[in-house]
Every structure is written in structure tokens, then in C-alpha cells.
Amino acid sequence: MSALSDPTRRRWLAWAALATVFLLVNLHRLSTAVLSDRLTDAFGTTAAQLGTLHASFFLIYAVVQIPTGVIADRFGPRYVGSIGGLVLSLGAVGFAISGSYLAAFASRALIGLGSGVIFVSILRFCANWYRADEFATMTGLTGSVAGLGAILATTPLAVAVDALGWRATLAGLAAVGFVAAGAVFVVARQSPAAAGLEPIAGVPEQPSVTLAETAGHLRTLARDPDQWLLSAVFFAGNGAILTLIGLWGVPYLAIVYGLDVTTASSFTLLGSIGLLVGPPAIGWVSDRLERRVLPMTAGVGLLTIAFSVIPVFGRPPLVIIAVSYLACGVLFGAAMLSLSTVKDRYPPAASGVATATVNTAGFVGATVLPTLMGLVLDAYRTGETVGGTVAYTRYGYRVAFGILAGTVAVAFCCSCWLLVRDRDATSSPSSREGSSAR
């Protein structure tokens, strides 16, 4: 039996094709840290402008999440995923040839538009092709692909940019994206039945979803306090980690410690390795324990401590920074459990729009936090440059990174509140249906 005709093998091929596009998504969205000095030189940006350029990806990414959930529920990952890969690659071509800040901003927003449909498409694919007790593991494994993309966006990207130039490097990534988008179109389908295959044991066939039903799910989500708490967790976790690894983690090291960009990127590489390892490991533990909120709360509490190192100490020894960056990447897996939690609490037909709602909050966080940090840093600008990077005071970085630590601390409080709500619901005879994974 060929891999395409065996449903258990076919699902891994399709997931791999979607994951390849998602790898590129993460490489693009986290590339700004390594490119920051070149973009500042090419477009003459301030910290706020650089933060806004970085955030343009996440702004459009956040906007398309709920529409993507609706479309993914209705049409499936084949069309949504392949078109997304095509659009993000076109955006990468535009960014590579941009001659002005405005053109770069628009091109990066186009990359965000194409990228914004990929993760929810993968989650919808996993809901249709994997058992419920495999979902958090697959979500974590998909998160590890984000970690691999983040690894490639650090030292490997810095080396490629040094060798080829940043424009040629982005053009090469666009070429890979076009190929990956074609692979998604060839192998991905809505479900085993849609591919003409036998059902997979334990994986129920997902019903088609009408727009009226989707509207009903959205109304329910809007009124659901648990959804808002989970969204707050992912807002903070996703926003903070992407701000650290994707933008300000490298300039901080370059200015405060005097490291060159390639050396500084090796520290964000550690954070990316954490992203590679942490989400699948924490997801696997959650699946085995059949618990979601408790490991999420514990992990987000530790994540708060990890993000507090820079604002508390300012310039700790580099080994402490290395441990902090690594821990932030690993513990982000706890914040990702918010996606599995909301998926568990809604019927299968709503899995796309439910996860998209929480995912939206995560990328609103990735839009707001880097720009806010840039505005704060501009208030502490020294007027000097170090290795092409605009210099800010050490205290300015402490204040800016304090924003990340404070935001994650609020998320920890939200997860504690959700834990209390779940305990109250479990002890009540009227506990609501669909919240079995506590």
C-alpha cells in the first residue's frame, strides 16, 4: 500500500507539507531580530518604526485568524494552506525587493496575511486526522516546528545573510515557499473520507459546518469567560516569546553586552531550541495526565519568573541570560495548552473557529508588545549606534522588558482564575458539558 493510500501514512505526509509552510512562517516572523541592523540602515528606522515594521506581520496575522477558522472549518486545509503558502511567498519576494520603508511594511504585512492561515489550518487538519487524545501532542509537535523555524531565524539566518545578503536570502526562502505550497495542495485533504480513504480508528468524521452554525459558535465564544481567560494567557505567552526571540532579544545583547549580531543571535537560538523541545513535551505530559489547566498554570508561573530576569537584574551574567532565554522557549509550551483547552471545550465542528479565536489574541499580543517596547526604548535613546544598532540605556531595556514580565504575570493570574473556575465547575452538579480536560 502506498503512503498516499494508507490514511495513517497519508496524514503524516500532509502534516509534513503543512508543517514545512509553517516552518517558513516562523522563520519570516522571527527574522527581524537578525535583520534589525540592516533594516535600520536600509530604511532609516527608529525603534518604534522597527517595532511597527516587525509588528505589521502580526497585525494582519491577528486580523485573519477568526475568518481563517471559519474558512478552515468549511473548506479544509488543502485550499487554505496552499493559498496561504503562495501568498506569504509572494510577500517575501516583495520584501526582498523593497526600496522604501512603506514598501517593506506592506510586503511584510502580505507575508503576515499568507502566514496567518497556516497554523489554524494545521490545527483543523489534526482535529480531522488524529484522535482527541493525540491532539495536544500534535499541537505541541506543531509548536516544535515553530521552534525549528525560530532556530533557523537566529544564527543560521545571520550566517546566510552575511554570505548572501538579506535580500537574496529572503528571495531564496520565497522559492522554498512556492514548492511547499504546491505540496500542500497535492497531499492535504479535509479528512480521510475526503481523500477517498478508510477512516482512522478513534477519529470521528467531522460534520460540515454552515455559516449559521459558525455564527452561533462565535456568539458562544464571545460570551464565554473561559475563552477570554485562555485568550489572555495566549496573548501574553505568544506575544512575549515572539517579541523576545523575534525582535528585542538580540539588540538588547548587542547594546548592553557589546556582542555582535551573530553572537547575540546564538542566545536567541537557545530560546528557539526551547521552542523546539518545550511545546511537544508539555503537550505530551498534558495528554498523558488528561489535564490542561493545571500544567498550563504551573508553566506560565515559571514563565513569569524567566521573563523577569532582565527587568530585575538589568545586566546579569550571560550564563543567566542563556538559561532565561532557553527557559522562556521551553515554558511557552504551557501557554500553548490554551489552544488545546479551548478545542476540548467546544464541539468538533467548532474546533477551527474556537482555536482561531484564542490564536487571534496571541498575535494581537505579538503586534502590541514589540511596538510598545519600541516606544518605551525611544524614550531612553542615547543618540549613539553600536554595530549599526541604535543604542538605548540599560535602564530603558529594564523598563521595556518589564512590560513583557508584567504581561506574563497577568496571564498567570488569569490561568489561576481559570483553575479556580474549573474546580468550582467540577464540584457543581451543573458543570457545563465539554470541559472534561481540566
CSV table of C-alpha atoms in Angstrom, one decimal:
chain,number,residue,atom,x,y,z
A,1,MET,CA,0.0,0.0,0.0
A,2,SER,CA,1.4,3.4,-1.0
A,3,ALA,CA,1.8,6.2,1.5
A,4,LEU,CA,-0.9,8.2,-0.2
A,5,SER,CA,-3.4,5.4,0.0
A,6,ASP,CA,-2.7,4.5,3.7
A,7,PRO,CA,-4.5,7.0,5.9
A,8,THR,CA,-2.1,6.8,8.8
A,9,ARG,CA,0.8,7.5,6.5
A,10,ARG,CA,-1.0,10.0,4.4
A,11,ARG,CA,-1.8,12.1,7.4
A,12,TRP,CA,1.9,12.4,8.2
A,13,LEU,CA,2.8,13.4,4.7
A,14,ALA,CA,0.1,16.1,4.7
A,15,TRP,CA,1.1,17.3,8.1
A,16,ALA,CA,4.7,17.5,7.0
A,17,ALA,CA,3.8,19.6,4.0
A,18,LEU,CA,1.7,22.0,6.1
A,19,ALA,CA,4.5,22.0,8.7
A,20,THR,CA,7.0,23.0,6.1
A,21,VAL,CA,5.0,26.1,5.3
A,22,PHE,CA,4.6,26.7,9.0
A,23,LEU,CA,8.4,26.5,9.3
A,24,LEU,CA,8.7,29.3,6.8
A,25,VAL,CA,6.0,31.3,8.7
A,26,ASN,CA,8.1,31.2,11.8
A,27,LEU,CA,11.4,31.9,10.1
A,28,HIS,CA,9.8,35.0,8.5
A,29,ARG,CA,8.1,36.3,11.6
A,30,LEU,CA,11.2,36.0,13.8
A,31,SER,CA,13.7,37.2,11.2
A,32,THR,CA,13.6,40.9,12.3
A,33,ALA,CA,16.0,40.4,15.2
A,34,VAL,CA,18.8,39.3,12.9
A,35,LEU,CA,17.9,41.8,10.2
A,36,SER,CA,17.3,44.7,12.6
A,37,ASP,CA,20.7,46.5,11.9
A,38,ARG,CA,20.3,46.0,8.1
A,39,LEU,CA,16.7,47.2,8.1
A,40,THR,CA,17.6,50.2,10.3
A,41,ASP,CA,20.4,51.0,7.8
A,42,ALA,CA,18.3,50.4,4.7
A,43,PHE,CA,15.2,52.3,5.7
A,44,GLY,CA,16.5,54.7,8.4
A,45,THR,CA,14.1,53.4,11.1
A,46,THR,CA,13.6,54.5,14.8
A,47,ALA,CA,13.0,51.8,17.4
A,48,ALA,CA,9.2,52.5,17.2
A,49,GLN,CA,9.3,52.2,13.4
A,50,LEU,CA,11.3,49.0,13.6
A,51,GLY,CA,8.9,47.6,16.1
A,52,THR,CA,6.0,48.6,13.9
A,53,LEU,CA,7.6,47.0,10.8
A,54,HIS,CA,8.1,43.8,12.8
A,55,ALA,CA,4.5,44.1,14.1
A,56,SER,CA,3.0,44.6,10.7
A,57,PHE,CA,3.3,40.8,10.2
A,58,PHE,CA,1.4,40.1,13.4
A,59,LEU,CA,-1.3,42.8,12.9
A,60,ILE,CA,-2.6,41.3,9.7
A,61,TYR,CA,-1.9,37.8,11.1
A,62,ALA,CA,-4.2,38.5,14.1
A,63,VAL,CA,-6.9,40.0,11.9
A,64,VAL,CA,-7.3,36.9,9.7
A,65,GLN,CA,-7.4,34.3,12.5
A,66,ILE,CA,-11.2,34.1,13.1
A,67,PRO,CA,-12.0,34.3,9.3
A,68,THR,CA,-9.4,31.6,8.8
A,69,GLY,CA,-11.1,29.4,11.4
A,70,VAL,CA,-14.4,29.9,9.6
A,71,ILE,CA,-12.9,29.1,6.2
A,72,ALA,CA,-10.9,26.1,7.6
A,73,ASP,CA,-14.0,24.6,9.2
A,74,ARG,CA,-15.8,24.9,5.9
A,75,PHE,CA,-13.3,24.2,3.2
A,76,GLY,CA,-10.4,22.4,4.9
A,77,PRO,CA,-6.6,22.7,4.9
A,78,ARG,CA,-5.9,21.9,1.2
A,79,TYR,CA,-7.0,25.1,-0.3
A,80,VAL,CA,-6.5,27.4,2.8
A,81,GLY,CA,-3.0,26.1,3.4
A,82,SER,CA,-1.8,26.1,-0.2
A,83,ILE,CA,-3.1,29.6,-0.9
A,84,GLY,CA,-1.6,30.8,2.3
A,85,GLY,CA,1.8,29.4,1.3
A,86,LEU,CA,1.6,31.1,-2.1
A,87,VAL,CA,0.6,34.5,-0.6
A,88,LEU,CA,3.4,34.5,2.0
A,89,SER,CA,6.0,33.6,-0.6
A,90,LEU,CA,4.8,36.5,-2.8
A,91,GLY,CA,5.1,38.8,0.2
A,92,ALA,CA,8.7,37.5,0.8
A,93,VAL,CA,9.6,38.4,-2.8
A,94,GLY,CA,8.1,41.9,-2.3
A,95,PHE,CA,10.1,42.4,0.9
A,96,ALA,CA,13.3,41.3,-0.8
A,97,ILE,CA,13.0,43.9,-3.5
A,98,SER,CA,11.5,46.7,-1.3
A,99,GLY,CA,13.2,50.1,-1.8
A,100,SER,CA,11.4,52.0,0.9
A,101,TYR,CA,10.0,51.6,4.5
A,102,LEU,CA,6.5,51.8,3.2
A,103,ALA,CA,7.1,49.0,0.6
A,104,ALA,CA,8.8,46.9,3.2
A,105,PHE,CA,5.9,47.4,5.6
A,106,ALA,CA,3.3,46.4,3.0
A,107,SER,CA,5.3,43.4,1.9
A,108,ARG,CA,5.8,42.1,5.5
A,109,ALA,CA,2.0,42.6,6.1
A,110,LEU,CA,1.4,40.4,3.0
A,111,ILE,CA,3.7,37.8,4.5
A,112,GLY,CA,1.6,38.0,7.6
A,113,LEU,CA,-1.6,37.6,5.5
A,114,GLY,CA,-0.4,34.4,3.9
A,115,SER,CA,1.1,33.1,7.2
A,116,GLY,CA,-2.0,33.8,9.2
A,117,VAL,CA,-4.0,31.0,7.7
A,118,ILE,CA,-1.4,28.2,8.3
A,119,PHE,CA,-1.5,27.4,12.0
A,120,VAL,CA,-5.3,27.2,12.2
A,121,SER,CA,-5.3,25.1,9.1
A,122,ILE,CA,-2.9,22.6,10.7
A,123,LEU,CA,-5.0,22.5,13.9
A,124,ARG,CA,-8.1,21.8,11.9
A,125,PHE,CA,-6.2,19.1,9.9
A,126,CYS,CA,-5.1,17.5,13.2
A,127,ALA,CA,-8.6,17.6,14.6
A,128,ASN,CA,-9.8,15.7,11.5
A,129,TRP,CA,-7.0,13.2,11.1
A,130,TYR,CA,-5.9,12.5,14.8
A,131,ARG,CA,-7.7,11.2,17.9
A,132,ALA,CA,-8.7,13.6,20.6
A,133,ASP,CA,-6.0,12.1,23.0
A,134,GLU,CA,-3.4,12.9,20.3
A,135,PHE,CA,-4.4,16.5,19.8
A,136,ALA,CA,-2.3,18.3,22.4
A,137,THR,CA,0.7,16.2,21.4
A,138,MET,CA,0.2,17.2,17.7
A,139,THR,CA,-0.3,20.8,18.7
A,140,GLY,CA,3.0,20.6,20.7
A,141,LEU,CA,4.7,19.0,17.8
A,142,THR,CA,3.5,21.7,15.5
A,143,GLY,CA,4.8,24.2,18.1
A,144,SER,CA,8.2,22.4,17.8
A,145,VAL,CA,8.2,23.2,14.1
A,146,ALA,CA,7.8,26.9,15.2
A,147,GLY,CA,10.8,26.3,17.3
A,148,LEU,CA,12.8,24.9,14.4
A,149,GLY,CA,11.8,27.9,12.3
A,150,ALA,CA,12.9,30.1,15.2
A,151,ILE,CA,16.3,28.3,15.3
A,152,LEU,CA,16.8,28.9,11.6
A,153,ALA,CA,15.8,32.6,12.2
A,154,THR,CA,18.8,33.1,14.5
A,155,THR,CA,22.4,32.1,13.8
A,156,PRO,CA,21.7,30.2,10.6
A,157,LEU,CA,19.9,33.2,9.2
A,158,ALA,CA,22.6,35.5,10.3
A,159,VAL,CA,25.2,33.4,8.6
A,160,ALA,CA,23.2,33.2,5.4
A,161,VAL,CA,22.6,37.0,5.4
A,162,ASP,CA,26.3,37.6,5.9
A,163,ALA,CA,27.1,35.3,3.0
A,164,LEU,CA,24.4,36.2,0.5
A,165,GLY,CA,22.8,39.5,1.7
A,166,TRP,CA,19.4,39.8,3.3
A,167,ARG,CA,17.6,40.4,0.0
A,168,ALA,CA,18.9,37.3,-1.7
A,169,THR,CA,18.3,35.2,1.4
A,170,LEU,CA,14.6,36.3,1.6
A,171,ALA,CA,14.2,35.5,-2.2
A,172,GLY,CA,15.5,32.0,-1.6
A,173,LEU,CA,13.0,31.5,1.2
A,174,ALA,CA,10.3,32.6,-1.1
A,175,ALA,CA,11.3,29.9,-3.6
A,176,VAL,CA,11.1,27.2,-0.9
A,177,GLY,CA,7.6,28.5,0.0
A,178,PHE,CA,6.3,28.1,-3.5
A,179,VAL,CA,7.3,24.5,-3.5
A,180,ALA,CA,5.9,23.8,-0.1
A,181,ALA,CA,2.5,25.4,-1.1
A,182,GLY,CA,2.3,23.0,-4.1
A,183,ALA,CA,3.0,20.0,-1.8
A,184,VAL,CA,0.1,21.0,0.5
A,185,PHE,CA,-2.2,21.2,-2.5
A,186,VAL,CA,-1.2,17.7,-3.6
A,187,VAL,CA,-1.4,15.7,-0.4
A,188,ALA,CA,-3.6,17.6,2.1
A,189,ARG,CA,-7.4,16.9,2.3
A,190,GLN,CA,-10.2,17.8,4.7
A,191,SER,CA,-10.5,14.3,6.1
A,192,PRO,CA,-9.7,10.6,5.3
A,193,ALA,CA,-13.1,10.4,3.6
A,194,ALA,CA,-12.4,13.4,1.5
A,195,ALA,CA,-9.2,11.7,0.3
A,196,GLY,CA,-11.2,8.6,-0.6
A,197,LEU,CA,-9.6,6.6,2.3
A,198,GLU,CA,-10.8,4.4,5.1
A,199,PRO,CA,-11.5,6.1,8.4
A,200,ILE,CA,-8.8,6.1,11.1
A,201,ALA,CA,-9.8,4.3,14.3
A,202,GLY,CA,-10.9,6.7,17.0
A,203,VAL,CA,-11.1,9.7,14.7
A,204,PRO,CA,-14.7,10.7,14.1
A,205,GLU,CA,-15.7,12.1,10.8
A,206,GLN,CA,-16.2,15.8,11.2
A,207,PRO,CA,-19.5,17.2,10.0
A,208,SER,CA,-19.7,20.1,7.5
A,209,VAL,CA,-20.3,23.4,9.1
A,210,THR,CA,-22.9,26.0,7.9
A,211,LEU,CA,-22.3,29.8,8.3
A,212,ALA,CA,-25.3,30.0,10.6
A,213,GLU,CA,-23.7,27.3,12.9
A,214,THR,CA,-20.4,29.1,12.8
A,215,ALA,CA,-22.1,32.4,13.8
A,216,GLY,CA,-23.6,30.6,16.7
A,217,HIS,CA,-20.3,29.3,17.8
A,218,LEU,CA,-18.8,32.8,17.6
A,219,ARG,CA,-21.6,34.2,19.8
A,220,THR,CA,-21.0,31.5,22.3
A,221,LEU,CA,-17.2,32.2,22.3
A,222,ALA,CA,-17.8,35.9,22.8
A,223,ARG,CA,-19.9,35.2,25.9
A,224,ASP,CA,-17.6,32.6,27.4
A,225,PRO,CA,-15.4,33.9,30.3
A,226,ASP,CA,-13.1,30.8,29.9
A,227,GLN,CA,-12.3,31.8,26.3
A,228,TRP,CA,-11.3,35.3,27.5
A,229,LEU,CA,-9.1,33.9,30.2
A,230,LEU,CA,-7.4,31.5,27.7
A,231,SER,CA,-7.0,34.3,25.2
A,232,ALA,CA,-5.3,36.4,27.9
A,233,VAL,CA,-2.9,33.6,28.5
A,234,PHE,CA,-2.0,33.2,24.8
A,235,PHE,CA,-1.9,37.0,24.3
A,236,ALA,CA,0.9,37.2,26.9
A,237,GLY,CA,2.7,34.0,26.2
A,238,ASN,CA,2.8,34.2,22.4
A,239,GLY,CA,3.4,38.0,22.4
A,240,ALA,CA,6.2,37.9,24.8
A,241,ILE,CA,8.1,35.0,23.3
A,242,LEU,CA,7.9,36.4,19.8
A,243,THR,CA,9.0,39.8,21.0
A,244,LEU,CA,12.0,38.3,22.8
A,245,ILE,CA,13.2,36.0,20.1
A,246,GLY,CA,11.8,37.8,17.1
A,247,LEU,CA,13.0,41.3,17.8
A,248,TRP,CA,14.4,42.8,21.0
A,249,GLY,CA,16.3,39.9,22.4
A,250,VAL,CA,19.2,40.4,20.0
A,251,PRO,CA,19.5,44.3,20.2
A,252,TYR,CA,19.5,44.1,24.0
A,253,LEU,CA,22.5,41.8,23.9
A,254,ALA,CA,24.3,43.9,21.3
A,255,ILE,CA,23.9,47.1,23.3
A,256,VAL,CA,24.1,46.1,26.9
A,257,TYR,CA,26.8,43.4,26.4
A,258,GLY,CA,28.5,44.7,23.3
A,259,LEU,CA,28.0,41.5,21.4
A,260,ASP,CA,28.0,41.3,17.6
A,261,VAL,CA,24.7,40.3,16.0
A,262,THR,CA,25.8,36.8,15.1
A,263,THR,CA,27.0,36.1,18.6
A,264,ALA,CA,23.9,37.7,20.1
A,265,SER,CA,21.7,35.5,17.9
A,266,SER,CA,23.2,32.4,19.4
A,267,PHE,CA,21.4,33.3,22.6
A,268,THR,CA,18.0,33.6,20.9
A,269,LEU,CA,19.0,30.3,19.3
A,270,LEU,CA,18.8,28.8,22.8
A,271,GLY,CA,15.3,30.2,23.1
A,272,SER,CA,14.4,28.7,19.8
A,273,ILE,CA,15.7,25.3,20.9
A,274,GLY,CA,13.4,25.7,23.9
A,275,LEU,CA,10.5,26.2,21.5
A,276,LEU,CA,11.6,23.1,19.6
A,277,VAL,CA,11.6,20.9,22.8
A,278,GLY,CA,9.1,22.5,25.2
A,279,PRO,CA,5.7,22.6,23.4
A,280,PRO,CA,5.7,18.9,22.3
A,281,ALA,CA,7.0,17.7,25.7
A,282,ILE,CA,4.4,19.8,27.7
A,283,GLY,CA,1.7,18.8,25.3
A,284,TRP,CA,2.6,15.1,25.7
A,285,VAL,CA,2.5,15.4,29.5
A,286,SER,CA,-0.9,17.1,29.3
A,287,ASP,CA,-2.2,14.3,27.1
A,288,ARG,CA,-0.9,11.7,29.5
A,289,LEU,CA,-2.2,13.4,32.6
A,290,GLU,CA,-5.5,14.2,30.8
A,291,ARG,CA,-5.2,17.7,32.4
A,292,ARG,CA,-4.9,21.0,30.6
A,293,VAL,CA,-5.3,23.9,33.0
A,294,LEU,CA,-3.1,22.7,35.9
A,295,PRO,CA,0.1,22.2,33.8
A,296,MET,CA,-0.7,25.4,32.0
A,297,THR,CA,-0.9,27.4,35.2
A,298,ALA,CA,2.3,25.9,36.6
A,299,GLY,CA,4.2,26.5,33.4
A,300,VAL,CA,3.0,30.1,33.0
A,301,GLY,CA,4.0,30.8,36.6
A,302,LEU,CA,7.6,29.6,35.8
A,303,LEU,CA,7.5,31.6,32.5
A,304,THR,CA,6.8,34.7,34.5
A,305,ILE,CA,10.0,34.1,36.5
A,306,ALA,CA,12.0,33.5,33.3
A,307,PHE,CA,10.9,36.8,31.8
A,308,SER,CA,11.6,38.7,35.0
A,309,VAL,CA,15.4,38.1,34.9
A,310,ILE,CA,16.2,41.2,32.7
A,311,PRO,CA,13.9,43.7,34.4
A,312,VAL,CA,15.0,42.6,37.9
A,313,PHE,CA,18.8,42.4,37.3
A,314,GLY,CA,19.4,44.6,34.2
A,315,ARG,CA,22.7,43.1,33.2
A,316,PRO,CA,23.0,39.6,34.8
A,317,PRO,CA,25.9,37.2,33.8
A,318,LEU,CA,25.5,36.0,30.2
A,319,VAL,CA,25.0,32.4,31.5
A,320,ILE,CA,21.9,33.6,33.3
A,321,ILE,CA,20.6,35.2,30.2
A,322,ALA,CA,21.2,32.0,28.3
A,323,VAL,CA,19.3,30.0,30.9
A,324,SER,CA,16.5,32.6,30.8
A,325,TYR,CA,16.1,32.6,27.0
A,326,LEU,CA,16.1,28.8,27.0
A,327,ALA,CA,13.5,28.6,29.8
A,328,CYS,CA,11.3,31.1,28.0
A,329,GLY,CA,11.2,28.9,24.9
A,330,VAL,CA,10.6,25.7,26.8
A,331,LEU,CA,7.8,27.1,29.0
A,332,PHE,CA,6.0,28.7,26.1
A,333,GLY,CA,4.6,25.2,25.7
A,334,ALA,CA,2.5,25.8,28.8
A,335,ALA,CA,0.8,28.9,27.1
A,336,MET,CA,0.1,26.7,24.0
A,337,LEU,CA,-2.1,24.5,26.2
A,338,SER,CA,-4.6,27.3,26.0
A,339,LEU,CA,-5.3,26.2,22.4
A,340,SER,CA,-5.9,22.6,23.3
A,341,THR,CA,-8.0,23.7,26.2
A,342,VAL,CA,-10.4,25.7,24.1
A,343,LYS,CA,-10.6,23.0,21.5
A,344,ASP,CA,-11.6,20.4,24.2
A,345,ARG,CA,-14.4,22.7,25.4
A,346,TYR,CA,-16.2,23.0,22.1
A,347,PRO,CA,-17.8,20.6,19.7
A,348,PRO,CA,-15.7,19.2,16.8
A,349,ALA,CA,-17.4,21.3,14.2
A,350,ALA,CA,-16.3,24.4,16.1
A,351,SER,CA,-12.6,23.4,16.6
A,352,GLY,CA,-11.3,25.7,13.9
A,353,VAL,CA,-13.1,28.9,15.0
A,354,ALA,CA,-12.5,28.2,18.7
A,355,THR,CA,-8.8,27.7,18.3
A,356,ALA,CA,-8.6,30.7,15.9
A,357,THR,CA,-10.3,32.9,18.5
A,358,VAL,CA,-7.6,32.2,21.1
A,359,ASN,CA,-4.9,32.3,18.5
A,360,THR,CA,-6.0,35.8,17.5
A,361,ALA,CA,-5.3,37.0,20.9
A,362,GLY,CA,-1.8,35.6,20.7
A,363,PHE,CA,-1.0,37.6,17.7
A,364,VAL,CA,-2.6,40.7,18.9
A,365,GLY,CA,0.0,40.3,21.7
A,366,ALA,CA,2.7,39.9,19.1
A,367,THR,CA,1.5,43.1,17.5
A,368,VAL,CA,1.2,45.2,20.6
A,369,LEU,CA,4.1,44.2,22.7
A,370,PRO,CA,7.1,44.8,20.3
A,371,THR,CA,5.6,48.2,19.3
A,372,LEU,CA,5.0,49.2,23.0
A,373,MET,CA,8.6,48.2,23.8
A,374,GLY,CA,9.9,50.2,20.9
A,375,LEU,CA,8.0,53.3,22.2
A,376,VAL,CA,9.5,52.8,25.6
A,377,LEU,CA,13.0,52.4,24.3
A,378,ASP,CA,12.8,55.5,22.2
A,379,ALA,CA,12.3,57.4,25.4
A,380,TYR,CA,15.7,56.1,26.5
A,381,ARG,CA,17.6,56.6,23.2
A,382,THR,CA,21.2,57.7,23.6
A,383,GLY,CA,21.8,59.0,20.1
A,384,GLU,CA,24.6,56.5,19.5
A,385,THR,CA,24.8,53.3,17.4
A,386,VAL,CA,26.7,50.1,18.2
A,387,GLY,CA,27.4,47.9,15.2
A,388,GLY,CA,24.6,49.5,13.2
A,389,THR,CA,22.1,49.0,16.1
A,390,VAL,CA,20.6,52.1,17.7
A,391,ALA,CA,21.7,52.3,21.4
A,392,TYR,CA,19.3,52.7,24.3
A,393,THR,CA,20.2,52.9,28.0
A,394,ARG,CA,20.4,49.8,30.2
A,395,TYR,CA,17.6,51.1,32.3
A,396,GLY,CA,15.5,51.6,29.2
A,397,TYR,CA,15.8,47.9,28.4
A,398,ARG,CA,14.9,47.0,32.0
A,399,VAL,CA,11.7,49.1,31.7
A,400,ALA,CA,10.9,47.7,28.3
A,401,PHE,CA,11.4,44.0,29.3
A,402,GLY,CA,9.4,44.7,32.4
A,403,ILE,CA,6.4,45.1,30.1
A,404,LEU,CA,6.9,41.5,29.0
A,405,ALA,CA,7.3,40.2,32.5
A,406,GLY,CA,4.3,42.1,33.8
A,407,THR,CA,2.1,40.9,30.9
A,408,VAL,CA,3.0,37.3,31.5
A,409,ALA,CA,2.4,37.8,35.2
A,410,VAL,CA,-1.2,38.9,34.4
A,411,ALA,CA,-1.6,35.8,32.3
A,412,PHE,CA,-0.5,33.7,35.3
A,413,CYS,CA,-3.3,35.3,37.3
A,414,CYS,CA,-5.8,34.5,34.5
A,415,SER,CA,-4.7,30.9,34.5
A,416,CYS,CA,-5.1,30.7,38.3
A,417,TRP,CA,-8.6,32.2,37.9
A,418,LEU,CA,-9.4,29.6,35.3
A,419,LEU,CA,-8.1,26.8,37.6
A,420,VAL,CA,-10.4,28.0,40.3
A,421,ARG,CA,-13.4,28.2,37.9
A,422,ASP,CA,-12.7,24.7,36.8
A,423,ARG,CA,-12.6,23.4,40.4
A,424,ASP,CA,-15.9,25.1,41.1
A,425,ALA,CA,-17.5,23.7,38.0
A,426,THR,CA,-16.2,20.2,38.8
A,427,SER,CA,-17.7,20.3,42.2
A,428,SER,CA,-21.0,21.6,40.9
A,429,PRO,CA,-23.6,19.2,39.6
A,430,SER,CA,-24.4,21.7,36.8
A,431,SER,CA,-20.8,21.8,35.5
A,432,ARG,CA,-21.0,22.5,31.8
A,433,GLU,CA,-20.6,19.9,29.2
A,434,GLY,CA,-17.3,19.8,27.2
A,435,SER,CA,-14.9,20.8,29.9
A,436,SER,CA,-13.6,17.3,30.7
A,437,ALA,CA,-9.9,18.1,30.1
A,438,ARG,CA,-9.1,20.1,33.2
